[in-house]
PDB file of C-alpha atoms in Angstrom:
ATOM      1  CA  UNK A 101       0.513   0.006  -0.567  1.00 47.00           C
ATOM      2  CA  UNK A 102       1.747   3.095  -1.264  1.00 49.00           C
ATOM      3  CA  UNK A 103       0.704   6.985  -0.542  1.00 50.00           C
ATOM      4  CA  UNK A 104       0.793   9.406  -2.833  1.00 55.00           C
ATOM      5  CA  UNK A 105       1.269  12.557  -1.441  1.00 57.00           C
ATOM      6  CA  UNK A 106       0.355  15.466  -2.976  1.00 80.00           C
ATOM      7  CA  UNK A 107       0.211  19.615  -2.251  1.00 86.00           C
ATOM      8  CA  UNK A 108      -2.732  20.982  -3.466  1.00 89.00           C
ATOM      9  CA  UNK A 109      -3.055  25.599  -4.027  1.00 93.00           C
ATOM     10  CA  UNK A 110      -5.965  27.509  -4.563  1.00 93.00           C
ATOM     11  CA  UNK A 111      -2.959  30.934  -6.268  1.00 95.00           C
ATOM     12  CA  UNK A 112      -5.298  30.533  -9.512  1.00 94.00           C
ATOM     13  CA  UNK A 113      -8.413  31.328  -7.779  1.00 94.00           C
ATOM     14  CA  UNK A 114      -6.950  33.723  -4.946  1.00 94.00           C
ATOM     15  CA  UNK A 115      -5.093  35.386  -8.594  1.00 95.00           C
ATOM     16  CA  UNK A 116      -8.257  35.680  -9.596  1.00 94.00           C
ATOM     17  CA  UNK A 117     -10.437  36.976  -6.485  1.00 93.00           C
ATOM     18  CA  UNK A 118      -7.139  40.155  -6.485  1.00 92.00           C
ATOM     19  CA  UNK A 119      -9.015  42.041  -9.489  1.00 90.00           C
ATOM     20  CA  UNK A 120      -7.540  39.049 -12.009  1.00 91.00           C
ATOM     21  CA  UNK A 121      -3.805  40.005 -10.634  1.00 94.00           C
ATOM     22  CA  UNK A 122      -1.015  38.760 -13.610  1.00 94.00           C
ATOM     23  CA  UNK A 123       1.257  35.288 -12.441  1.00 94.00           C
ATOM     24  CA  UNK A 124       4.533  38.506 -13.374  1.00 92.00           C
ATOM     25  CA  UNK A 125       2.292  40.752 -10.783  1.00 94.00           C
ATOM     26  CA  UNK A 126       2.527  37.252  -8.129  1.00 95.00           C
ATOM     27  CA  UNK A 127       6.039  36.360  -9.033  1.00 94.00           C
ATOM     28  CA  UNK A 128       6.918  40.127  -8.442  1.00 92.00           C
ATOM     29  CA  UNK A 129       5.972  40.563  -4.453  1.00 93.00           C
ATOM     30  CA  UNK A 130       6.878  37.102  -3.613  1.00 94.00           C
ATOM     31  CA  UNK A 131      10.223  37.555  -5.479  1.00 92.00           C
ATOM     32  CA  UNK A 132      10.491  34.639  -7.721  1.00 92.00           C
ATOM     33  CA  UNK A 133       9.911  34.596 -11.708  1.00 89.00           C
ATOM     34  CA  UNK A 134       6.348  33.733 -13.119  1.00 89.00           C
ATOM     35  CA  UNK A 135       7.235  30.763 -14.962  1.00 88.00           C
ATOM     36  CA  UNK A 136       7.418  29.570 -10.723  1.00 91.00           C
ATOM     37  CA  UNK A 137       4.198  30.287 -10.161  1.00 93.00           C
ATOM     38  CA  UNK A 138       2.886  28.902 -13.590  1.00 91.00           C
ATOM     39  CA  UNK A 139       4.606  25.481 -12.561  1.00 90.00           C
ATOM     40  CA  UNK A 140       3.003  26.284  -8.857  1.00 93.00           C
ATOM     41  CA  UNK A 141      -0.706  26.946 -10.216  1.00 93.00           C
ATOM     42  CA  UNK A 142       0.174  23.304 -12.016  1.00 90.00           C
ATOM     43  CA  UNK A 143       0.972  22.053  -9.430  1.00 88.00           C
ATOM     44  CA  UNK A 144       4.589  21.203 -10.628  1.00 87.00           C
ATOM     45  CA  UNK A 145       6.580  22.589  -7.819  1.00 89.00           C
ATOM     46  CA  UNK A 146       5.773  22.574  -4.202  1.00 90.00           C
ATOM     47  CA  UNK A 147       7.417  25.681  -3.581  1.00 93.00           C
ATOM     48  CA  UNK A 148       9.531  26.226   0.114  1.00 94.00           C
ATOM     49  CA  UNK A 149       7.391  27.244   3.022  1.00 94.00           C
ATOM     50  CA  UNK A 150       9.251  31.212   2.418  1.00 95.00           C
ATOM     51  CA  UNK A 151       7.391  31.769  -1.168  1.00 95.00           C
ATOM     52  CA  UNK A 152       3.845  29.458   0.400  1.00 95.00           C
ATOM     53  CA  UNK A 153       3.391  32.387   3.373  1.00 96.00           C
ATOM     54  CA  UNK A 154       4.722  35.171   0.949  1.00 96.00           C
ATOM     55  CA  UNK A 155       2.472  33.589  -2.219  1.00 96.00           C
ATOM     56  CA  UNK A 156       0.141  33.451   1.327  1.00 96.00           C
ATOM     57  CA  UNK A 157       0.395  37.427   2.401  1.00 95.00           C
ATOM     58  CA  UNK A 158      -0.127  38.565  -1.174  1.00 95.00           C
ATOM     59  CA  UNK A 159      -3.018  37.550  -0.769  1.00 95.00           C
ATOM     60  CA  UNK A 160      -3.604  38.517   2.750  1.00 94.00           C
ATOM     61  CA  UNK A 161      -4.299  34.731   3.699  1.00 94.00           C
ATOM     62  CA  UNK A 162      -3.609  31.729   5.858  1.00 94.00           C
ATOM     63  CA  UNK A 163      -1.319  29.200   4.594  1.00 94.00           C
ATOM     64  CA  UNK A 164      -4.363  27.326   4.918  1.00 93.00           C
ATOM     65  CA  UNK A 165      -6.326  28.706   2.852  1.00 93.00           C
ATOM     66  CA  UNK A 166      -4.051  29.002  -0.141  1.00 95.00           C
ATOM     67  CA  UNK A 167      -2.586  25.675   0.272  1.00 94.00           C
ATOM     68  CA  UNK A 168      -3.994  22.289   1.270  1.00 92.00           C
ATOM     69  CA  UNK A 169      -1.810  18.196   2.171  1.00 88.00           C
ATOM     70  CA  UNK A 170      -3.208  15.284   0.664  1.00 79.00           C
ATOM     71  CA  UNK A 171      -2.887  12.050   1.806  1.00 74.00           C
ATOM     72  CA  UNK A 172      -4.322   9.392  -1.181  1.00 65.00           C
ATOM     73  CA  UNK A 173      -3.890   6.205   0.604  1.00 57.00           C
ATOM     74  CA  UNK A 174      -3.502   3.583  -2.620  1.00 55.00           C
TER      75      UNK A 174
ATOM     76  CA  UNK B  58       9.180  28.150 -26.166  1.00 41.00           C
ATOM     77  CA  UNK B  59      11.640  29.188 -24.966  1.00 42.00           C
ATOM     78  CA  UNK B  60      10.593  30.409 -21.376  1.00 53.00           C
ATOM     79  CA  UNK B  61      12.460  31.797 -18.684  1.00 57.00           C
ATOM     80  CA  UNK B  62      15.915  33.962 -19.184  1.00 58.00           C
ATOM     81  CA  UNK B  63      17.135  30.425 -17.458  1.00 60.00           C
ATOM     82  CA  UNK B  64      16.303  28.188 -19.727  1.00 66.00           C
ATOM     83  CA  UNK B  65      17.770  30.166 -22.903  1.00 72.00           C
ATOM     84  CA  UNK B  66      20.549  31.145 -21.283  1.00 73.00           C
ATOM     85  CA  UNK B  67      21.190  26.609 -20.628  1.00 77.00           C
ATOM     86  CA  UNK B  68      20.385  26.316 -24.791  1.00 81.00           C
ATOM     87  CA  UNK B  69      22.727  28.820 -26.234  1.00 79.00           C
ATOM     88  CA  UNK B  70      25.434  27.274 -23.747  1.00 80.00           C
ATOM     89  CA  UNK B  71      24.075  23.271 -24.987  1.00 81.00           C
ATOM     90  CA  UNK B  72      24.967  25.385 -28.213  1.00 83.00           C
ATOM     91  CA  UNK B  73      27.144  26.126 -27.537  1.00 81.00           C
ATOM     92  CA  UNK B  74      28.777  23.149 -25.968  1.00 80.00           C
ATOM     93  CA  UNK B  75      27.710  21.032 -28.881  1.00 83.00           C
ATOM     94  CA  UNK B  76      29.539  23.374 -31.321  1.00 82.00           C
ATOM     95  CA  UNK B  77      33.329  23.611 -29.364  1.00 80.00           C
ATOM     96  CA  UNK B  78      32.929  20.164 -28.755  1.00 77.00           C
ATOM     97  CA  UNK B  79      32.199  19.162 -32.338  1.00 81.00           C
ATOM     98  CA  UNK B  80      35.307  21.181 -33.425  1.00 79.00           C
ATOM     99  CA  UNK B  81      37.339  19.894 -30.602  1.00 77.00           C
ATOM    100  CA  UNK B  82      36.363  16.437 -32.193  1.00 77.00           C
ATOM    101  CA  UNK B  83      37.184  17.145 -35.602  1.00 79.00           C
ATOM    102  CA  UNK B  84      40.370  18.329 -35.617  1.00 76.00           C
ATOM    103  CA  UNK B  85      40.795  14.650 -32.903  1.00 73.00           C
ATOM    104  CA  UNK B  86      40.170  12.584 -35.440  1.00 72.00           C
ATOM    105  CA  UNK B  87      40.970  13.970 -38.351  1.00 73.00           C
ATOM    106  CA  UNK B  88      44.834  13.763 -36.637  1.00 68.00           C
ATOM    107  CA  UNK B  89      46.759  12.254 -39.946  1.00 68.00           C
ATOM    108  CA  UNK B  90      49.453  10.213 -37.649  1.00 63.00           C
ATOM    109  CA  UNK B  91      50.802   8.986 -40.723  1.00 67.00           C
ATOM    110  CA  UNK B  92      51.719  13.079 -42.300  1.00 68.00           C
ATOM    111  CA  UNK B  93      52.781  13.653 -38.919  1.00 68.00           C
ATOM    112  CA  UNK B  94      55.929  13.045 -36.560  1.00 73.00           C
ATOM    113  CA  UNK B  95      55.152  12.406 -32.703  1.00 69.00           C
ATOM    114  CA  UNK B  96      56.166  15.510 -32.070  1.00 74.00           C
ATOM    115  CA  UNK B  97      54.520  17.779 -34.381  1.00 75.00           C
ATOM    116  CA  UNK B  98      51.424  15.479 -33.585  1.00 71.00           C
ATOM    117  CA  UNK B  99      52.156  16.055 -29.947  1.00 73.00           C
ATOM    118  CA  UNK B 100      51.466  19.624 -30.608  1.00 78.00           C
ATOM    119  CA  UNK B 101      48.547  19.815 -33.210  1.00 76.00           C
ATOM    120  CA  UNK B 102      47.101  18.299 -30.102  1.00 73.00           C
ATOM    121  CA  UNK B 103      48.248  20.447 -27.215  1.00 77.00           C
ATOM    122  CA  UNK B 104      46.811  23.338 -30.233  1.00 79.00           C
ATOM    123  CA  UNK B 105      43.789  21.140 -29.876  1.00 76.00           C
ATOM    124  CA  UNK B 106      43.067  21.601 -26.602  1.00 76.00           C
ATOM    125  CA  UNK B 107      43.613  25.372 -26.310  1.00 81.00           C
ATOM    126  CA  UNK B 108      41.535  26.737 -28.083  1.00 81.00           C
ATOM    127  CA  UNK B 109      38.559  24.223 -26.188  1.00 78.00           C
ATOM    128  CA  UNK B 110      39.651  25.280 -23.864  1.00 79.00           C
ATOM    129  CA  UNK B 111      40.141  29.130 -25.006  1.00 84.00           C
ATOM    130  CA  UNK B 112      36.863  28.749 -26.398  1.00 81.00           C
ATOM    131  CA  UNK B 113      35.038  27.525 -24.009  1.00 77.00           C
ATOM    132  CA  UNK B 114      35.551  30.620 -22.267  1.00 82.00           C
ATOM    133  CA  UNK B 115      35.224  32.948 -24.229  1.00 82.00           C
ATOM    134  CA  UNK B 116      32.072  31.709 -25.702  1.00 78.00           C
ATOM    135  CA  UNK B 117      30.937  31.734 -21.294  1.00 77.00           C
ATOM    136  CA  UNK B 118      32.225  35.301 -20.497  1.00 83.00           C
ATOM    137  CA  UNK B 119      30.739  36.488 -23.490  1.00 80.00           C
ATOM    138  CA  UNK B 120      26.969  34.454 -23.163  1.00 74.00           C
ATOM    139  CA  UNK B 121      27.184  35.814 -19.211  1.00 73.00           C
ATOM    140  CA  UNK B 122      27.644  39.133 -20.615  1.00 78.00           C
ATOM    141  CA  UNK B 123      25.183  39.902 -23.430  1.00 73.00           C
ATOM    142  CA  UNK B 124      22.480  37.926 -20.031  1.00 69.00           C
ATOM    143  CA  UNK B 125      23.794  40.047 -17.958  1.00 70.00           C
ATOM    144  CA  UNK B 126      23.380  43.747 -20.554  1.00 72.00           C
ATOM    145  CA  UNK B 127      19.372  42.059 -20.932  1.00 66.00           C
ATOM    146  CA  UNK B 128      18.678  40.835 -17.778  1.00 64.00           C
ATOM    147  CA  UNK B 129      15.123  43.272 -16.039  1.00 65.00           C
ATOM    148  CA  UNK B 130      15.538  42.640 -12.586  1.00 67.00           C
ATOM    149  CA  UNK B 131      17.494  40.486  -9.945  1.00 68.00           C
ATOM    150  CA  UNK B 132      15.692  37.621  -9.675  1.00 67.00           C
ATOM    151  CA  UNK B 133      15.298  36.991 -13.288  1.00 67.00           C
ATOM    152  CA  UNK B 134      18.770  36.968 -13.851  1.00 66.00           C
ATOM    153  CA  UNK B 135      19.247  35.321 -10.432  1.00 71.00           C
ATOM    154  CA  UNK B 136      17.145  33.269 -10.855  1.00 77.00           C
ATOM    155  CA  UNK B 137      14.781  31.749  -8.078  1.00 86.00           C
ATOM    156  CA  UNK B 138      14.410  28.734  -5.803  1.00 90.00           C
ATOM    157  CA  UNK B 139      13.480  26.768  -8.884  1.00 90.00           C
ATOM    158  CA  UNK B 140      15.863  27.668 -11.056  1.00 88.00           C
ATOM    159  CA  UNK B 141      18.419  26.368  -8.361  1.00 90.00           C
ATOM    160  CA  UNK B 142      16.985  23.386  -7.937  1.00 92.00           C
ATOM    161  CA  UNK B 143      16.867  22.958 -11.692  1.00 90.00           C
ATOM    162  CA  UNK B 144      20.286  24.146 -11.421  1.00 89.00           C
ATOM    163  CA  UNK B 145      21.708  21.140  -8.529  1.00 93.00           C
ATOM    164  CA  UNK B 146      19.660  17.970  -9.870  1.00 94.00           C
ATOM    165  CA  UNK B 147      20.954  18.678 -13.550  1.00 92.00           C
ATOM    166  CA  UNK B 148      24.834  19.532 -12.301  1.00 94.00           C
ATOM    167  CA  UNK B 149      24.633  16.278 -10.935  1.00 95.00           C
ATOM    168  CA  UNK B 150      23.942  14.285 -13.203  1.00 94.00           C
ATOM    169  CA  UNK B 151      26.843  16.474 -15.257  1.00 94.00           C
ATOM    170  CA  UNK B 152      28.720  15.517 -11.964  1.00 96.00           C
ATOM    171  CA  UNK B 153      28.416  11.603 -12.650  1.00 96.00           C
ATOM    172  CA  UNK B 154      29.620  11.995 -16.458  1.00 95.00           C
ATOM    173  CA  UNK B 155      32.954  13.442 -15.303  1.00 95.00           C
ATOM    174  CA  UNK B 156      33.119  11.365 -12.608  1.00 95.00           C
ATOM    175  CA  UNK B 157      32.723   8.279 -14.825  1.00 95.00           C
ATOM    176  CA  UNK B 158      35.771  10.365 -17.712  1.00 92.00           C
ATOM    177  CA  UNK B 159      37.470  10.558 -14.651  1.00 93.00           C
ATOM    178  CA  UNK B 160      37.294   7.026 -13.334  1.00 93.00           C
ATOM    179  CA  UNK B 161      37.689   5.363 -17.129  1.00 90.00           C
ATOM    180  CA  UNK B 162      40.770   7.610 -17.635  1.00 87.00           C
ATOM    181  CA  UNK B 163      42.008   6.790 -14.279  1.00 87.00           C
ATOM    182  CA  UNK B 164      41.847   3.520 -15.204  1.00 85.00           C
ATOM    183  CA  UNK B 165      43.258   3.047 -18.547  1.00 81.00           C
ATOM    184  CA  UNK B 166      45.951   5.376 -16.882  1.00 80.00           C
ATOM    185  CA  UNK B 167      45.968   2.120 -14.518  1.00 81.00           C
ATOM    186  CA  UNK B 168      46.252  -0.239 -16.600  1.00 77.00           C
ATOM    187  CA  UNK B 169      48.917   0.834 -18.981  1.00 72.00           C
ATOM    188  CA  UNK B 170      51.389   2.003 -15.916  1.00 73.00           C
ATOM    189  CA  UNK B 171      51.092   0.002 -13.276  1.00 71.00           C
ATOM    190  CA  UNK B 172      49.257  -4.148 -13.841  1.00 64.00           C
ATOM    191  CA  UNK B 173      51.989  -4.519 -16.903  1.00 61.00           C
ATOM    192  CA  UNK B 174      48.957  -4.078 -19.557  1.00 59.00           C
ATOM    193  CA  UNK B 175      50.414  -3.016 -22.367  1.00 54.00           C
ATOM    194  CA  UNK B 176      47.414  -2.055 -23.083  1.00 56.00           C
ATOM    195  CA  UNK B 177      47.466   1.455 -24.979  1.00 57.00           C
ATOM    196  CA  UNK B 178      44.548   3.133 -26.327  1.00 59.00           C
ATOM    197  CA  UNK B 179      46.659   5.506 -27.221  1.00 58.00           C
ATOM    198  CA  UNK B 180      48.527   3.065 -30.267  1.00 62.00           C
ATOM    199  CA  UNK B 181      45.059   2.021 -31.156  1.00 64.00           C
ATOM    200  CA  UNK B 182      43.860   5.410 -32.003  1.00 64.00           C
ATOM    201  CA  UNK B 183      46.613   7.451 -33.191  1.00 65.00           C
ATOM    202  CA  UNK B 184      45.532  10.071 -30.869  1.00 67.00           C
ATOM    203  CA  UNK B 185      48.647  11.791 -29.049  1.00 67.00           C
ATOM    204  CA  UNK B 186      48.498  12.695 -24.649  1.00 71.00           C
ATOM    205  CA  UNK B 187      44.885  10.152 -25.050  1.00 76.00           C
ATOM    206  CA  UNK B 188      44.255  10.187 -21.405  1.00 78.00           C
ATOM    207  CA  UNK B 189      44.293  14.151 -21.283  1.00 79.00           C
ATOM    208  CA  UNK B 190      42.160  14.207 -24.831  1.00 80.00           C
ATOM    209  CA  UNK B 191      40.329  11.561 -22.556  1.00 83.00           C
ATOM    210  CA  UNK B 192      39.510  13.650 -19.632  1.00 86.00           C
ATOM    211  CA  UNK B 193      38.647  17.148 -21.976  1.00 83.00           C
ATOM    212  CA  UNK B 194      36.472  15.152 -24.067  1.00 84.00           C
ATOM    213  CA  UNK B 195      34.904  13.818 -20.336  1.00 89.00           C
ATOM    214  CA  UNK B 196      34.109  17.599 -19.100  1.00 86.00           C
ATOM    215  CA  UNK B 197      32.193  18.751 -22.306  1.00 85.00           C
ATOM    216  CA  UNK B 198      29.803  16.137 -22.689  1.00 89.00           C
ATOM    217  CA  UNK B 199      29.181  16.980 -18.427  1.00 92.00           C
ATOM    218  CA  UNK B 200      28.855  19.696 -19.881  1.00 87.00           C
ATOM    219  CA  UNK B 201      26.271  19.100 -23.006  1.00 88.00           C
ATOM    220  CA  UNK B 202      24.762  16.690 -20.608  1.00 92.00           C
ATOM    221  CA  UNK B 203      24.404  19.172 -17.762  1.00 91.00           C
ATOM    222  CA  UNK B 204      22.469  21.959 -20.004  1.00 88.00           C
ATOM    223  CA  UNK B 205      20.517  19.147 -22.072  1.00 90.00           C
ATOM    224  CA  UNK B 206      19.112  17.719 -18.657  1.00 92.00           C
ATOM    225  CA  UNK B 207      18.364  21.889 -17.574  1.00 89.00           C
ATOM    226  CA  UNK B 208      16.445  22.473 -20.528  1.00 88.00           C
ATOM    227  CA  UNK B 209      14.517  18.684 -20.137  1.00 90.00           C
ATOM    228  CA  UNK B 210      13.617  19.926 -16.617  1.00 89.00           C
ATOM    229  CA  UNK B 211      12.880  24.368 -17.954  1.00 86.00           C
ATOM    230  CA  UNK B 212       9.986  22.584 -20.465  1.00 83.00           C
ATOM    231  CA  UNK B 213       8.948  19.648 -18.519  1.00 79.00           C
ATOM    232  CA  UNK B 214       8.456  21.285 -15.890  1.00 69.00           C
ATOM    233  CA  UNK B 215       9.659  18.886 -14.090  1.00 58.00           C
ATOM    234  CA  UNK B 216      10.815  20.354 -10.603  1.00 56.00           C
TER     235      UNK B 216
END
Protein backbone atom coordinates (compact mmCIF):
# COMPACT_ATOMS: atom_id res chain seq x y z
CA UNK A 1 0.00 0.00 0.00
CA UNK A 2 1.60 3.22 -1.14
CA UNK A 3 0.66 6.73 -0.17
CA UNK A 4 0.61 9.52 -2.72
CA UNK A 5 1.04 12.90 -1.12
CA UNK A 6 0.15 16.03 -3.01
CA UNK A 7 0.28 19.71 -2.19
CA UNK A 8 -2.75 21.40 -3.72
CA UNK A 9 -3.11 25.13 -4.04
CA UNK A 10 -5.64 27.80 -4.87
CA UNK A 11 -3.21 30.34 -6.26
CA UNK A 12 -5.09 30.70 -9.55
CA UNK A 13 -8.35 31.22 -7.67
CA UNK A 14 -6.72 33.74 -5.32
CA UNK A 15 -5.33 35.67 -8.28
CA UNK A 16 -8.77 35.77 -9.83
CA UNK A 17 -10.31 37.23 -6.67
CA UNK A 18 -7.43 39.72 -6.37
CA UNK A 19 -8.62 41.70 -9.39
CA UNK A 20 -7.23 39.08 -11.78
CA UNK A 21 -3.69 39.73 -10.61
CA UNK A 22 -1.21 38.66 -13.28
CA UNK A 23 1.30 35.86 -12.74
CA UNK A 24 4.06 38.41 -13.34
CA UNK A 25 2.58 40.75 -10.73
CA UNK A 26 2.41 37.98 -8.15
CA UNK A 27 5.90 36.79 -9.06
CA UNK A 28 7.34 40.27 -8.53
CA UNK A 29 5.64 40.64 -5.16
CA UNK A 30 6.78 37.21 -4.00
CA UNK A 31 10.28 37.52 -5.44
CA UNK A 32 10.23 34.56 -7.82
CA UNK A 33 9.98 34.23 -11.59
CA UNK A 34 6.68 34.03 -13.49
CA UNK A 35 7.62 30.50 -14.55
CA UNK A 36 7.73 29.42 -10.92
CA UNK A 37 4.25 30.82 -10.26
CA UNK A 38 3.04 29.00 -13.37
CA UNK A 39 4.62 25.72 -12.17
CA UNK A 40 3.06 26.17 -8.70
CA UNK A 41 -0.39 26.78 -10.19
CA UNK A 42 -0.11 23.68 -12.35
CA UNK A 43 0.93 21.66 -9.31
CA UNK A 44 4.24 20.79 -10.92
CA UNK A 45 6.34 22.47 -8.26
CA UNK A 46 5.89 22.62 -4.51
CA UNK A 47 7.28 25.91 -3.22
CA UNK A 48 9.39 26.31 -0.12
CA UNK A 49 7.66 27.31 3.10
CA UNK A 50 9.01 30.84 2.71
CA UNK A 51 7.54 31.29 -0.78
CA UNK A 52 4.27 29.64 0.30
CA UNK A 53 3.97 32.09 3.21
CA UNK A 54 4.81 35.02 0.93
CA UNK A 55 2.11 33.98 -1.56
CA UNK A 56 -0.45 33.67 1.23
CA UNK A 57 0.64 37.05 2.59
CA UNK A 58 0.12 38.74 -0.81
CA UNK A 59 -3.50 37.56 -0.79
CA UNK A 60 -3.84 38.31 2.94
CA UNK A 61 -4.88 34.74 3.64
CA UNK A 62 -3.55 32.06 5.91
CA UNK A 63 -1.27 29.39 4.51
CA UNK A 64 -4.01 26.75 4.87
CA UNK A 65 -6.40 28.85 2.79
CA UNK A 66 -4.03 28.81 -0.15
CA UNK A 67 -2.21 25.51 0.23
CA UNK A 68 -3.50 22.14 1.36
CA UNK A 69 -1.82 18.81 1.80
CA UNK A 70 -3.59 15.65 0.71
CA UNK A 71 -2.55 12.18 1.73
CA UNK A 72 -4.13 9.68 -0.59
CA UNK A 73 -3.63 6.03 0.29
CA UNK A 74 -3.57 3.76 -2.73
CA UNK B 1 8.73 28.21 -26.55
CA UNK B 2 11.61 29.59 -24.60
CA UNK B 3 10.39 30.23 -21.11
CA UNK B 4 12.84 32.07 -18.93
CA UNK B 5 16.04 33.94 -19.33
CA UNK B 6 17.73 31.11 -17.43
CA UNK B 7 16.49 28.53 -19.93
CA UNK B 8 17.66 30.75 -22.81
CA UNK B 9 21.05 30.73 -21.14
CA UNK B 10 20.89 26.90 -21.03
CA UNK B 11 20.05 26.72 -24.75
CA UNK B 12 22.90 29.05 -25.69
CA UNK B 13 25.36 27.21 -23.49
CA UNK B 14 24.25 23.84 -24.90
CA UNK B 15 24.64 25.11 -28.44
CA UNK B 16 28.09 26.50 -27.66
CA UNK B 17 29.16 23.26 -25.96
CA UNK B 18 27.95 21.22 -28.95
CA UNK B 19 29.79 23.46 -31.42
CA UNK B 20 33.02 23.37 -29.41
CA UNK B 21 32.67 19.62 -28.92
CA UNK B 22 32.09 19.07 -32.65
CA UNK B 23 34.99 21.26 -33.70
CA UNK B 24 37.29 19.69 -31.13
CA UNK B 25 36.26 16.11 -31.99
CA UNK B 26 36.80 16.70 -35.71
CA UNK B 27 40.22 18.27 -35.15
CA UNK B 28 41.34 15.45 -32.81
CA UNK B 29 40.11 12.52 -34.90
CA UNK B 30 41.39 13.91 -38.19
CA UNK B 31 45.02 14.05 -37.03
CA UNK B 32 46.85 12.01 -39.64
CA UNK B 33 49.56 9.92 -37.98
CA UNK B 34 51.07 9.07 -41.36
CA UNK B 35 51.78 12.68 -42.28
CA UNK B 36 52.96 14.12 -38.96
CA UNK B 37 55.86 13.00 -36.81
CA UNK B 38 55.23 12.37 -33.05
CA UNK B 39 56.48 15.84 -32.02
CA UNK B 40 54.25 17.56 -34.55
CA UNK B 41 51.30 15.43 -33.44
CA UNK B 42 51.83 16.51 -29.83
CA UNK B 43 52.03 20.13 -30.99
CA UNK B 44 48.76 19.79 -32.95
CA UNK B 45 47.10 18.04 -30.00
CA UNK B 46 48.23 20.79 -27.61
CA UNK B 47 46.90 23.39 -30.04
CA UNK B 48 43.53 21.61 -30.19
CA UNK B 49 43.37 21.35 -26.43
CA UNK B 50 44.26 24.96 -25.76
CA UNK B 51 41.92 26.30 -28.44
CA UNK B 52 39.02 24.21 -27.06
CA UNK B 53 39.64 25.46 -23.51
CA UNK B 54 40.00 29.06 -24.72
CA UNK B 55 36.79 28.78 -26.77
CA UNK B 56 34.85 27.47 -23.76
CA UNK B 57 36.07 30.39 -21.61
CA UNK B 58 35.40 32.99 -24.32
CA UNK B 59 31.91 31.70 -25.08
CA UNK B 60 30.98 31.65 -21.39
CA UNK B 61 32.23 35.24 -20.94
CA UNK B 62 30.35 36.48 -24.03
CA UNK B 63 27.08 34.73 -23.09
CA UNK B 64 27.21 35.86 -19.49
CA UNK B 65 27.86 39.46 -20.59
CA UNK B 66 24.99 39.37 -23.11
CA UNK B 67 22.61 37.93 -20.53
CA UNK B 68 23.72 40.46 -17.91
CA UNK B 69 23.20 43.31 -20.40
CA UNK B 70 19.69 42.16 -21.22
CA UNK B 71 18.54 41.49 -17.69
CA UNK B 72 15.35 43.10 -16.47
CA UNK B 73 15.57 42.36 -12.76
CA UNK B 74 17.72 40.55 -10.25
CA UNK B 75 15.41 37.55 -9.83
CA UNK B 76 15.32 36.90 -13.58
CA UNK B 77 19.09 37.02 -13.76
CA UNK B 78 20.00 35.09 -10.61
CA UNK B 79 17.03 32.75 -10.70
CA UNK B 80 14.78 31.80 -7.83
CA UNK B 81 14.56 28.67 -5.67
CA UNK B 82 13.13 26.57 -8.51
CA UNK B 83 15.93 27.64 -10.87
CA UNK B 84 18.46 26.73 -8.20
CA UNK B 85 16.84 23.31 -7.71
CA UNK B 86 16.89 22.67 -11.46
CA UNK B 87 20.50 23.81 -11.60
CA UNK B 88 21.43 21.52 -8.72
CA UNK B 89 19.70 18.49 -10.28
CA UNK B 90 21.31 19.03 -13.67
CA UNK B 91 24.72 19.70 -12.11
CA UNK B 92 24.42 16.31 -10.47
CA UNK B 93 23.94 14.62 -13.87
CA UNK B 94 26.95 16.46 -15.28
CA UNK B 95 28.99 15.50 -12.25
CA UNK B 96 28.21 11.80 -12.81
CA UNK B 97 29.35 11.97 -16.44
CA UNK B 98 32.53 13.79 -15.46
CA UNK B 99 33.19 11.27 -12.69
CA UNK B 100 32.75 8.35 -15.08
CA UNK B 101 35.12 10.06 -17.54
CA UNK B 102 37.66 10.59 -14.76
CA UNK B 103 37.38 6.97 -13.61
CA UNK B 104 37.78 5.67 -17.18
CA UNK B 105 40.86 7.87 -17.66
CA UNK B 106 42.34 6.73 -14.35
CA UNK B 107 41.54 3.10 -15.16
CA UNK B 108 43.21 3.42 -18.53
CA UNK B 109 46.32 4.93 -16.93
CA UNK B 110 46.44 2.27 -14.20
CA UNK B 111 45.96 -0.59 -16.65
CA UNK B 112 48.69 0.58 -19.00
CA UNK B 113 51.25 1.71 -16.39
CA UNK B 114 50.80 -0.23 -13.16
CA UNK B 115 49.39 -3.66 -13.79
CA UNK B 116 51.81 -4.42 -16.59
CA UNK B 117 49.12 -4.75 -19.21
CA UNK B 118 50.40 -3.26 -22.40
CA UNK B 119 47.02 -2.01 -23.45
CA UNK B 120 46.97 1.59 -24.35
CA UNK B 121 44.21 3.25 -26.31
CA UNK B 122 46.76 5.79 -27.49
CA UNK B 123 48.47 3.11 -29.56
CA UNK B 124 45.19 1.99 -31.10
CA UNK B 125 43.83 5.42 -31.88
CA UNK B 126 47.02 7.24 -32.92
CA UNK B 127 45.89 10.23 -30.86
CA UNK B 128 48.73 11.77 -28.85
CA UNK B 129 48.07 12.57 -25.17
CA UNK B 130 44.99 10.41 -25.31
CA UNK B 131 44.28 10.68 -21.56
CA UNK B 132 44.16 14.46 -21.70
CA UNK B 133 41.75 14.36 -24.62
CA UNK B 134 39.65 11.78 -22.77
CA UNK B 135 39.40 14.11 -19.78
CA UNK B 136 38.51 17.12 -21.89
CA UNK B 137 35.94 15.06 -23.80
CA UNK B 138 34.42 13.98 -20.49
CA UNK B 139 34.28 17.60 -19.39
CA UNK B 140 32.58 18.75 -22.59
CA UNK B 141 30.14 15.80 -22.60
CA UNK B 142 29.38 16.53 -18.92
CA UNK B 143 28.57 20.12 -19.89
CA UNK B 144 26.30 18.92 -22.72
CA UNK B 145 24.50 16.51 -20.36
CA UNK B 146 24.15 19.26 -17.73
CA UNK B 147 22.61 21.79 -20.12
CA UNK B 148 20.40 19.17 -21.81
CA UNK B 149 19.07 18.00 -18.45
CA UNK B 150 18.49 21.62 -17.42
CA UNK B 151 16.47 22.28 -20.60
CA UNK B 152 14.53 19.03 -20.12
CA UNK B 153 13.57 20.03 -16.57
CA UNK B 154 12.51 23.52 -17.68
CA UNK B 155 10.44 22.24 -20.57
CA UNK B 156 8.81 19.41 -18.66
CA UNK B 157 8.14 21.56 -15.59
CA UNK B 158 9.49 18.49 -13.88
CA UNK B 159 10.79 20.19 -10.75
